Short mmCIF file of C-alpha atoms in Angstrom, two decimals:
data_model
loop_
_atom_site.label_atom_id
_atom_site.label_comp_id
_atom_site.label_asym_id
_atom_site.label_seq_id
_atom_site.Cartn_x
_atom_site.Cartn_y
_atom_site.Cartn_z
CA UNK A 281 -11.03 11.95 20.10
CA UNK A 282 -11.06 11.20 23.67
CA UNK A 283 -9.98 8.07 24.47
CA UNK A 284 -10.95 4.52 26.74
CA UNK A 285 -7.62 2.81 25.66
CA UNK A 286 -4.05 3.39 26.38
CA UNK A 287 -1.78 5.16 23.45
CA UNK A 288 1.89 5.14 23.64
CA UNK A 289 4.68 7.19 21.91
CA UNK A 290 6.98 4.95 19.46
CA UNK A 291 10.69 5.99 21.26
CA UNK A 292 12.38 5.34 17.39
CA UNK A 293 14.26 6.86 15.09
CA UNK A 294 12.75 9.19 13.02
CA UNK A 295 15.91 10.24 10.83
CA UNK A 296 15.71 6.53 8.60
CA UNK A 297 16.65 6.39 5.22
CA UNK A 298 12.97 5.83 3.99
CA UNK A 299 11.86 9.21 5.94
CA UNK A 300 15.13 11.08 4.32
CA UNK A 301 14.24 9.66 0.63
CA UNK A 302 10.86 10.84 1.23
CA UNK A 303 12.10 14.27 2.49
CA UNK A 304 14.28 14.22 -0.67
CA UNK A 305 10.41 13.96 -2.57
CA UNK A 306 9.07 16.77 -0.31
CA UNK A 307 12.06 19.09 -1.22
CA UNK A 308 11.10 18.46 -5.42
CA UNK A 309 7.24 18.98 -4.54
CA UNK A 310 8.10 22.30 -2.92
CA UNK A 311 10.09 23.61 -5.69
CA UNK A 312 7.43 22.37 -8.69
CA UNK A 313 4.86 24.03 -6.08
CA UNK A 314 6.54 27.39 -6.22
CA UNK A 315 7.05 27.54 -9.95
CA UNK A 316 3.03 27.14 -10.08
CA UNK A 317 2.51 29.63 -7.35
CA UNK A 318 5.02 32.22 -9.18
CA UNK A 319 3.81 31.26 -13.21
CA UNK A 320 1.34 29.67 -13.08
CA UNK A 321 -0.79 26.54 -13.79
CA UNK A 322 0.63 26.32 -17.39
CA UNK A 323 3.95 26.39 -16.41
CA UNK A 324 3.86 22.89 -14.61
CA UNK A 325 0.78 21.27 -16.14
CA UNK A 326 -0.99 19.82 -19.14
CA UNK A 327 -3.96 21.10 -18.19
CA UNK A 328 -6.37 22.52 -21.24
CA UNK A 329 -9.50 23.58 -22.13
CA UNK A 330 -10.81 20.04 -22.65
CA UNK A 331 -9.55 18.97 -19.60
CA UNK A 332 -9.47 21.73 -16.75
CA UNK A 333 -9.23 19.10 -14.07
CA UNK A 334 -6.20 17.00 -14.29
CA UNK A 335 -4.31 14.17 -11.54
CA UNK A 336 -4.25 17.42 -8.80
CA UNK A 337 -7.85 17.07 -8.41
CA UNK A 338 -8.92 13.92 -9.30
CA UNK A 339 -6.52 12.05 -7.39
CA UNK A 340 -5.17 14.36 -4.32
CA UNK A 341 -8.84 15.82 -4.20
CA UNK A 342 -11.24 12.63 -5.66
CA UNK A 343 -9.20 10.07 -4.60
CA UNK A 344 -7.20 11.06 -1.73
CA UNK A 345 -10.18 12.59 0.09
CA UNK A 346 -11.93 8.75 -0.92
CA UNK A 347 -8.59 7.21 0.97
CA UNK A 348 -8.83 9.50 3.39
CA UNK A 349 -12.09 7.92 5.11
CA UNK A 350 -10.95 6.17 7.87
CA UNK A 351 -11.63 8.51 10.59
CA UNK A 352 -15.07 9.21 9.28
CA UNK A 353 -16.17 5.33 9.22
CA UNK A 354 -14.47 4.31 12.08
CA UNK A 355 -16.62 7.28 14.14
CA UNK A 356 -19.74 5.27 12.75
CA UNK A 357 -18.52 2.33 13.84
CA UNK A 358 -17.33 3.21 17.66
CA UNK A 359 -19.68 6.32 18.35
CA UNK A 360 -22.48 5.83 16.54
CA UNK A 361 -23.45 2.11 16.28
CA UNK A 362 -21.47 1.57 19.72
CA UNK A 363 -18.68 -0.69 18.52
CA UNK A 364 -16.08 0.65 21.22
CA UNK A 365 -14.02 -2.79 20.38
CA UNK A 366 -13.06 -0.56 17.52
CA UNK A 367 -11.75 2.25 19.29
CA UNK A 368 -8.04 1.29 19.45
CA UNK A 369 -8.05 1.89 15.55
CA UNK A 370 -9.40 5.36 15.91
CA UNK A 371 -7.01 7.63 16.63
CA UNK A 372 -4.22 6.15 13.81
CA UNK A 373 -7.17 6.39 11.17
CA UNK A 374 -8.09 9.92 12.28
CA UNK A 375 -4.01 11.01 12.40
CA UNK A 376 -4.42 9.15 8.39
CA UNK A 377 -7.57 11.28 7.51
CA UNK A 378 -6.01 14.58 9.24
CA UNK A 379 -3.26 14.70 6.46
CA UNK A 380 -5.56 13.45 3.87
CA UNK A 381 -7.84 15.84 4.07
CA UNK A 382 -5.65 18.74 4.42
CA UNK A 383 -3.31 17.45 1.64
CA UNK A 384 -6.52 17.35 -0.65
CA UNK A 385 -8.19 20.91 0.89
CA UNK A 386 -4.50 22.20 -0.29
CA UNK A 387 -4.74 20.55 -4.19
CA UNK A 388 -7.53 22.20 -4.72
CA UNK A 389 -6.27 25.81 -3.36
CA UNK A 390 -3.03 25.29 -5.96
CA UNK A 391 -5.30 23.84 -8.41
CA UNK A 392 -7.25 26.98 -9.00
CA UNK A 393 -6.44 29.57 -11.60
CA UNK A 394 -6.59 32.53 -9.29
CA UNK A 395 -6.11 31.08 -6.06
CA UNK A 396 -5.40 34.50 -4.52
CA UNK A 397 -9.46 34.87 -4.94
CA UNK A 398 -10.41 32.02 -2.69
CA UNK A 399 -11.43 33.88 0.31
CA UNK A 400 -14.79 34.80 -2.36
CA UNK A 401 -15.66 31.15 -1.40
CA UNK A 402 -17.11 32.25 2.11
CA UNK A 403 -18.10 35.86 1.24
CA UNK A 404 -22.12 36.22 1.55
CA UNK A 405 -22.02 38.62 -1.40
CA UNK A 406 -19.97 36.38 -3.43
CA UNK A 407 -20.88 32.71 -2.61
CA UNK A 408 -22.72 30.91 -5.85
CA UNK A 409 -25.03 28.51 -3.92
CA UNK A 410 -26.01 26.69 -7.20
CA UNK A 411 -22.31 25.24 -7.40
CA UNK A 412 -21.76 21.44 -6.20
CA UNK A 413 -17.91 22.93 -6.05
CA UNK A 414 -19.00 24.95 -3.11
CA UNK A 415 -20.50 22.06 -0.85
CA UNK A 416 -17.27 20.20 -1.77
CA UNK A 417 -15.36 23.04 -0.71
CA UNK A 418 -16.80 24.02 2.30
CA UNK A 419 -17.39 20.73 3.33
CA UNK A 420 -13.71 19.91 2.75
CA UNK A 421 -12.61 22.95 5.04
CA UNK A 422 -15.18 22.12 7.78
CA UNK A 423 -13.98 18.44 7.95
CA UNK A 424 -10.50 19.35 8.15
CA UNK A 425 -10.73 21.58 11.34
CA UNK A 426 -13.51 19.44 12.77
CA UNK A 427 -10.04 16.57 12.23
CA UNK A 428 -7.92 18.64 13.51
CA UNK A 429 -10.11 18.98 17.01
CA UNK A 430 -10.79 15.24 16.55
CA UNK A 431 -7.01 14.13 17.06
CA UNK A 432 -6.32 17.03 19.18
CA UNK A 433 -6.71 14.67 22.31
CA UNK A 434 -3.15 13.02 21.40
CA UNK A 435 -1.43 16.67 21.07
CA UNK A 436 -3.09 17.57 25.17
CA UNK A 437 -2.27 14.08 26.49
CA UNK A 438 1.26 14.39 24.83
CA UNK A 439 1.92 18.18 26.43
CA UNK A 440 -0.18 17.17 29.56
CA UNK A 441 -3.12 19.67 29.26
CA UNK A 442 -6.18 17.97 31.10
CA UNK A 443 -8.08 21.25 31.49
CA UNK A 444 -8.18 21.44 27.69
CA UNK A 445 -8.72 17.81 27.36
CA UNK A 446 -11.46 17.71 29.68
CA UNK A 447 -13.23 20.72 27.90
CA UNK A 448 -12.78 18.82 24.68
CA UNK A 449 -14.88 16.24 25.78
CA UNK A 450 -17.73 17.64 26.93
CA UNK A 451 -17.98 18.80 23.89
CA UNK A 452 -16.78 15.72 21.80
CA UNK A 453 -20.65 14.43 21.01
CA UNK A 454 -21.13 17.40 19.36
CA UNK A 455 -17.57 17.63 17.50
CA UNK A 456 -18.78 13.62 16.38
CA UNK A 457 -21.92 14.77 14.93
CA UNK A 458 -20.18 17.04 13.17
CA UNK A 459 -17.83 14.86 11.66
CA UNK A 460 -19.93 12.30 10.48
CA UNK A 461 -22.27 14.61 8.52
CA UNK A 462 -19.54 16.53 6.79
CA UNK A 463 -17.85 13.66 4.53
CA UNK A 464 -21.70 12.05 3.87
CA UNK A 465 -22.31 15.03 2.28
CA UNK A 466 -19.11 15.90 0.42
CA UNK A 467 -18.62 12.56 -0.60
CA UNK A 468 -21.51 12.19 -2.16
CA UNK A 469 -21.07 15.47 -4.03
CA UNK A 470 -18.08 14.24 -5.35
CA UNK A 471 -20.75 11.82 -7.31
CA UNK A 472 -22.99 14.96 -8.25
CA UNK A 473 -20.41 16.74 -9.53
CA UNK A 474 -20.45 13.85 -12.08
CA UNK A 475 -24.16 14.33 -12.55
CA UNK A 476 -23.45 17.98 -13.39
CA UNK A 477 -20.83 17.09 -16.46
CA UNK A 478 -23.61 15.34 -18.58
CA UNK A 479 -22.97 13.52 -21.32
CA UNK A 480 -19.14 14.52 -21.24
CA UNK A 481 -18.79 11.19 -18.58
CA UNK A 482 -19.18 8.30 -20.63
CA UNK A 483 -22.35 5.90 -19.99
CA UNK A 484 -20.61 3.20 -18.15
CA UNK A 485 -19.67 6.13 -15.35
CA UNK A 486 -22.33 8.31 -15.96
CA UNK A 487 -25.74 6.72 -13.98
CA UNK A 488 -27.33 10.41 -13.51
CA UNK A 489 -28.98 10.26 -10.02
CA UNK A 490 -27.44 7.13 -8.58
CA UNK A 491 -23.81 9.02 -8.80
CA UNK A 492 -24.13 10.29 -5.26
CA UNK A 493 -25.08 6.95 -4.17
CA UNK A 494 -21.88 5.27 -5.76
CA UNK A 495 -20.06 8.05 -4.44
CA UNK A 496 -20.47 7.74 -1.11
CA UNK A 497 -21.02 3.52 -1.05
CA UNK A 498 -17.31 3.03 -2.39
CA UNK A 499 -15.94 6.06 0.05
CA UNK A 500 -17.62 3.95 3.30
CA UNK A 501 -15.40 0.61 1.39
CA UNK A 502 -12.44 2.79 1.31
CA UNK A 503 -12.61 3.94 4.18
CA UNK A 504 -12.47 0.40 6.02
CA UNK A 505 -10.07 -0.63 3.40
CA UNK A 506 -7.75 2.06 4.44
CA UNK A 507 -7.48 1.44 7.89
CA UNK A 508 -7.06 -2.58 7.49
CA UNK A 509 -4.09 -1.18 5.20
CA UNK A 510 -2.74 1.38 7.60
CA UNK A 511 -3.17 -0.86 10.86
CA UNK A 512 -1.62 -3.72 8.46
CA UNK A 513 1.86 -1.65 7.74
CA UNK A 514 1.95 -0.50 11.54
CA UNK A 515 2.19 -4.35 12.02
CA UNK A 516 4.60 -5.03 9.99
CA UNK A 517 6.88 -2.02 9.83
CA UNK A 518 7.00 -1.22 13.22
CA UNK A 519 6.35 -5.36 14.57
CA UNK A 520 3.95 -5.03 16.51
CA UNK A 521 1.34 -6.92 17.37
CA UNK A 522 -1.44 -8.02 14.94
CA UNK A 523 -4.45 -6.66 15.08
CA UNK A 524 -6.37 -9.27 12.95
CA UNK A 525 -8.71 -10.00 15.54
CA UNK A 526 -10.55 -6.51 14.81
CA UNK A 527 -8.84 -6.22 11.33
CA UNK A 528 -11.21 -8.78 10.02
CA UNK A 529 -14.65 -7.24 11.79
CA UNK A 530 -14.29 -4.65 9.34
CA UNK A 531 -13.65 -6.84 6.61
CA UNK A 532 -17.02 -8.59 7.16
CA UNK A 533 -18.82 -5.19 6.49
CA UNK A 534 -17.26 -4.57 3.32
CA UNK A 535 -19.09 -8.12 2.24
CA UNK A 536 -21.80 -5.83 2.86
CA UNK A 537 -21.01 -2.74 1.02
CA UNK A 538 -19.63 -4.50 -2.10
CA UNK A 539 -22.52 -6.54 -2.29
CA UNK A 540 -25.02 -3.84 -2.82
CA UNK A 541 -22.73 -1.50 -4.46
CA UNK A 542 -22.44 -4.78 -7.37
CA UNK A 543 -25.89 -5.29 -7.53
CA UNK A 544 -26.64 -1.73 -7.68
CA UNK A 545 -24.40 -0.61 -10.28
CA UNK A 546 -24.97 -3.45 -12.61
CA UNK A 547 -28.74 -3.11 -12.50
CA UNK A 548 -28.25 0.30 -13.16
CA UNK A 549 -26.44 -0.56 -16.48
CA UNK A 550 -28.64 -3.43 -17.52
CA UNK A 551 -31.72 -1.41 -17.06
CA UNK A 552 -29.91 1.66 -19.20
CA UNK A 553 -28.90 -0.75 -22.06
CA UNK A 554 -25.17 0.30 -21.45
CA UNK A 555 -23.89 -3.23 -19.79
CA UNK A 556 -22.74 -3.91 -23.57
CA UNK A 557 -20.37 -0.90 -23.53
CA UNK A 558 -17.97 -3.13 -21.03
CA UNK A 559 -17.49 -5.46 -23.79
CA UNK A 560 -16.36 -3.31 -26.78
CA UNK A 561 -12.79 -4.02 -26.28
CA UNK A 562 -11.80 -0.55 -26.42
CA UNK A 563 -9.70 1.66 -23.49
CA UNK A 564 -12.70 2.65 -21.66
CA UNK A 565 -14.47 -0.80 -21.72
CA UNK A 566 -11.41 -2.43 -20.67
CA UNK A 567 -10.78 -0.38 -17.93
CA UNK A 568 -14.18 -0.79 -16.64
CA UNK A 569 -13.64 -4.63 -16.83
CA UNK A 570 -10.44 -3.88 -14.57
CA UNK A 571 -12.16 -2.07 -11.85
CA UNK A 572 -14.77 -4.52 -11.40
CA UNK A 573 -12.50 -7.48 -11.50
CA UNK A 574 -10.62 -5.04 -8.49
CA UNK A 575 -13.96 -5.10 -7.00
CA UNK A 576 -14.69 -8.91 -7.38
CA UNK A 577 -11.57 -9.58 -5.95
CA UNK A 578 -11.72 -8.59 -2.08
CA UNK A 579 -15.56 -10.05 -1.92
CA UNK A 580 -14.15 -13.39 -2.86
CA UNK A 581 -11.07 -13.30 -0.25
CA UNK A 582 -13.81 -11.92 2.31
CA UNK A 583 -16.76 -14.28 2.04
CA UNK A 584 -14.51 -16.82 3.43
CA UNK A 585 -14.10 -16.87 7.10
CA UNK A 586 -10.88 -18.27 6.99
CA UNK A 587 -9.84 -15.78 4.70
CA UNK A 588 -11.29 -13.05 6.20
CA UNK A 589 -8.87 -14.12 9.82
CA UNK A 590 -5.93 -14.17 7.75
CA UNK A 591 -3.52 -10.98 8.09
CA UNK A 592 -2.08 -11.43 4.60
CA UNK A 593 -5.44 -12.26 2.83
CA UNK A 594 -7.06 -9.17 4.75
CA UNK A 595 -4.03 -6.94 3.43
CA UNK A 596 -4.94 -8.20 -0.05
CA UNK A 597 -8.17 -7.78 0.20
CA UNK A 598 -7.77 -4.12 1.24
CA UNK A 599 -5.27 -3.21 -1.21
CA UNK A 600 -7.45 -4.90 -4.27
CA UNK A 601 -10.52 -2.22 -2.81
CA UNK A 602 -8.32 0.48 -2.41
CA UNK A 603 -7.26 -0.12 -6.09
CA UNK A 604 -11.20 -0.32 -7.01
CA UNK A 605 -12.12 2.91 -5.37
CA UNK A 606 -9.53 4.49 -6.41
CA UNK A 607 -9.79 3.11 -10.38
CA UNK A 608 -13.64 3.93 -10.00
CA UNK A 609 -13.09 7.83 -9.70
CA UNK A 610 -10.36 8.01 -12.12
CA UNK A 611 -12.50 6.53 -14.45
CA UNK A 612 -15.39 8.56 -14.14
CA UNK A 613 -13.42 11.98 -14.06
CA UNK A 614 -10.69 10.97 -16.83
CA UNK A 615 -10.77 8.18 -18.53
CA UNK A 616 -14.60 7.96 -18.88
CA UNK A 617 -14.16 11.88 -20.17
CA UNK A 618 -15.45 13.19 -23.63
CA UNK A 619 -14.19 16.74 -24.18
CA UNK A 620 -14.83 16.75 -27.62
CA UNK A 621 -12.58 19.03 -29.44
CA UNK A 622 -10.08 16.58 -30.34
CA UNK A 623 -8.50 17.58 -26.49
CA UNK A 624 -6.14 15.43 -24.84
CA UNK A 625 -4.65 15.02 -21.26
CA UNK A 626 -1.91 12.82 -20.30
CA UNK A 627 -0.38 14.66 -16.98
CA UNK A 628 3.46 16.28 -17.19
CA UNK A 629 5.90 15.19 -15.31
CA UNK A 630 5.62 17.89 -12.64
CA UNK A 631 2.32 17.24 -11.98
CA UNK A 632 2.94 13.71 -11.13
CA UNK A 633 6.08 14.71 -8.86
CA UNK A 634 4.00 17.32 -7.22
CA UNK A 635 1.19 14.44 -6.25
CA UNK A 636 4.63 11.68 -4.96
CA UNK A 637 5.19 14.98 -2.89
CA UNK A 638 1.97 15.13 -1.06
CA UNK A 639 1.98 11.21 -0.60
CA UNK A 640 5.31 11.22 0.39
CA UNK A 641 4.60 14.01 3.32
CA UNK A 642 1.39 12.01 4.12
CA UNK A 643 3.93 8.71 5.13
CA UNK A 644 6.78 10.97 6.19
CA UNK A 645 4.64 12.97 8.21
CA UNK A 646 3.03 9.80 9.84
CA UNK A 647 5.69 8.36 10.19
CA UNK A 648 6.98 11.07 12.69
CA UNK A 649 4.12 11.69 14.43
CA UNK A 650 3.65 8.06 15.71
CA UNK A 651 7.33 8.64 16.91
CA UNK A 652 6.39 12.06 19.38
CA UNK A 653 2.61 11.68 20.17
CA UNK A 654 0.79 9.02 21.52
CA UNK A 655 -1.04 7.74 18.61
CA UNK A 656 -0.67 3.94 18.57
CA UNK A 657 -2.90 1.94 20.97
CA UNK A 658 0.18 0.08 23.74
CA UNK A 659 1.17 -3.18 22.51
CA UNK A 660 -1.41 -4.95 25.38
CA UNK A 661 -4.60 -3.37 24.04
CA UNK A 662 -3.21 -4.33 19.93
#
């Protein structure tokens, strides 16, 4: 996005031991990622009939999409309620959400059977506009490229193109719009698609029409989370200045979302007679108790000011929510999943190397950019 505030180009390294062992990941991803391509999805996964979705989808797609809000909720924030205070965290959290998103639009592409069929997806003659799968999908896509324009402002200032640049922004309220509307609606699909599975999602998960709601409430928290985590690390692992001082403005509207998103989902369970499910002492149960207590836990740190102006408690705070969040999906697409059949999932090794892969050329990949473009707001405006 065009920008009011000064970025500068990190002149480090970018050859350091953590970026080589996390090539060294990339490398293994690649090669698990061409065994699927060449034999299939059976031939890396534990994937079955009882379980057709496995960690590729429910964490690079669910989740990662879920972690990858920060662009989206800081373009609320700056452009759309006016905050430009913000705007110094916007382009890291979009450069965050670029590789998110495409990480998670590429799960899915591996993910499906006969991925050499995908192109169907935008054929007229072939599109099934019943599926939630499709908004998901499409939405996905759209977001991606609408990302890709979003950031492009660092590639044009880097290369010194102000032609482009300046053609970029006359157009940039529309590119906004845009990019606001397409995660509201995915994300809350993500919830429908839950809605859709019935009674395979197990009570404590499976609210019926508040899904989309609960959906899209915890991907807003994430999203904030995410970039009082990034901004956090950028501190620390690049000392720099804090950035506290806006760090905790965010934090003070996650009081907010947790808040409701508590009160909502528990009234939803006392009114369904399900609450008592929490307490049977069994694996779902406890897992439920788990990712509320992850909930709990960042509302506490933030309803205290002092807290909430603390680096450290901010950065614990964040990471607690990003656990939630992420906990929340898992358990409603795994854990909280009845098959029937006797079916069982626990995913192969491969699977869970192929998913270090993609995080590890999220960070790698982040880590290099912030070295060649101007990403990072200068040190004066941090």
């Amino acid at each position: 996005m065009s920008s009011h505030h000064e970025h500068q180009v990190l002149n480090r390294k970018i050859f350091t031991l953590p970026f080589i062992f996390l090539a060294a990941l990339v490398l293994i991803a690649f090669y698990i990622l061409a065994e699927r391509m060449i034999f299939g999805l059976g031939a890396v996964t534990n994937l079955n009939d009882g379980y057709p979705w496995g960690i590729w989808i429910v964490y690079d797609v669910v989740i990662g999409t879920g972690f990858a809000t920060g662009g989206w909720v800081l373009a609320m924030v700056v452009y759309i309620a006016n905050k430009g205070k913000y705007h110094p965290l916007v382009r890291p959290a979009l450069l965050a959400s670029l590789f998110g998103y495409s990480l998670g639009a590429f799960s899915a592409f591996i993910d499906m059977g006969r991925y050499w069929n995908v192109y169907n997806m935008v054929l007229p003659g072939q599109i099934n506009i019943n599926s939630v799968m499709l908004e998901v999908g499409l939405c996905v896509t759209a977001y991606t490229m609408i990302l890709v324009l979003e950031f492009a402002p660092a590639v044009l200032e880097r290369f010194k193109i102000p032609r482009l640049s300046q053609l970029l922004d006359k157009w940039l309220f529309v590119i906004i719009g845009i990019g606001v509307l397409l995660p509201t609606m995915h994300q809350s699909s993500i919830g429908s698609l839950l809605i859709s599975a019935g009674h395979k999602v197990d009570p404590l998960w499976q609210s019926l029409s508040l899904q989309p709601f609960f959906a899209l409430i915890t991907a807003i928290a994430m999203g904030f989370s995410i970039v009082i985590f990034e901004a956090s690390m950028v501190t620390v692992g690049f000392k720099r200045p804090s950035e506290t001082h806006l760090l905790k403005g965010l934090g003070r509207l996650i009081i907010y979302l947790l808040g409701v998103y508590l009160l909502v989902r528990f009234g939803d369970l006392v009114l369904r007679g399900e609450l008592g499910r929490a307490f049977a002492g069994d694996l779902r149960g406890n897992m439920f108790l788990l990712e509320t207590l992850l909930f709990v836990i960042p509302l506490v740190i933030l309803l205290s000011p002092g807290r909430r102006s603390s680096g450290a408690q901010l950065l614990i705070a964040a990471v607690s929510l990003l656990l939630a969040g992420a906990l929340y999906r898992a358990n409603a697409f795994m854990i909280g999943w009845h098959p029937g059949g006797g079916y069982i999932y626990f995913p192969s090794a491969k699977e869970v190397l192929l998913s270090l892969g993609f995080v590890a050329i999220e960070i790698a990949g982040y880590l290099a950019i912030v070295k060649f473009l101007p990403v990072l707001p200068k040190a004066d405006h941090a």
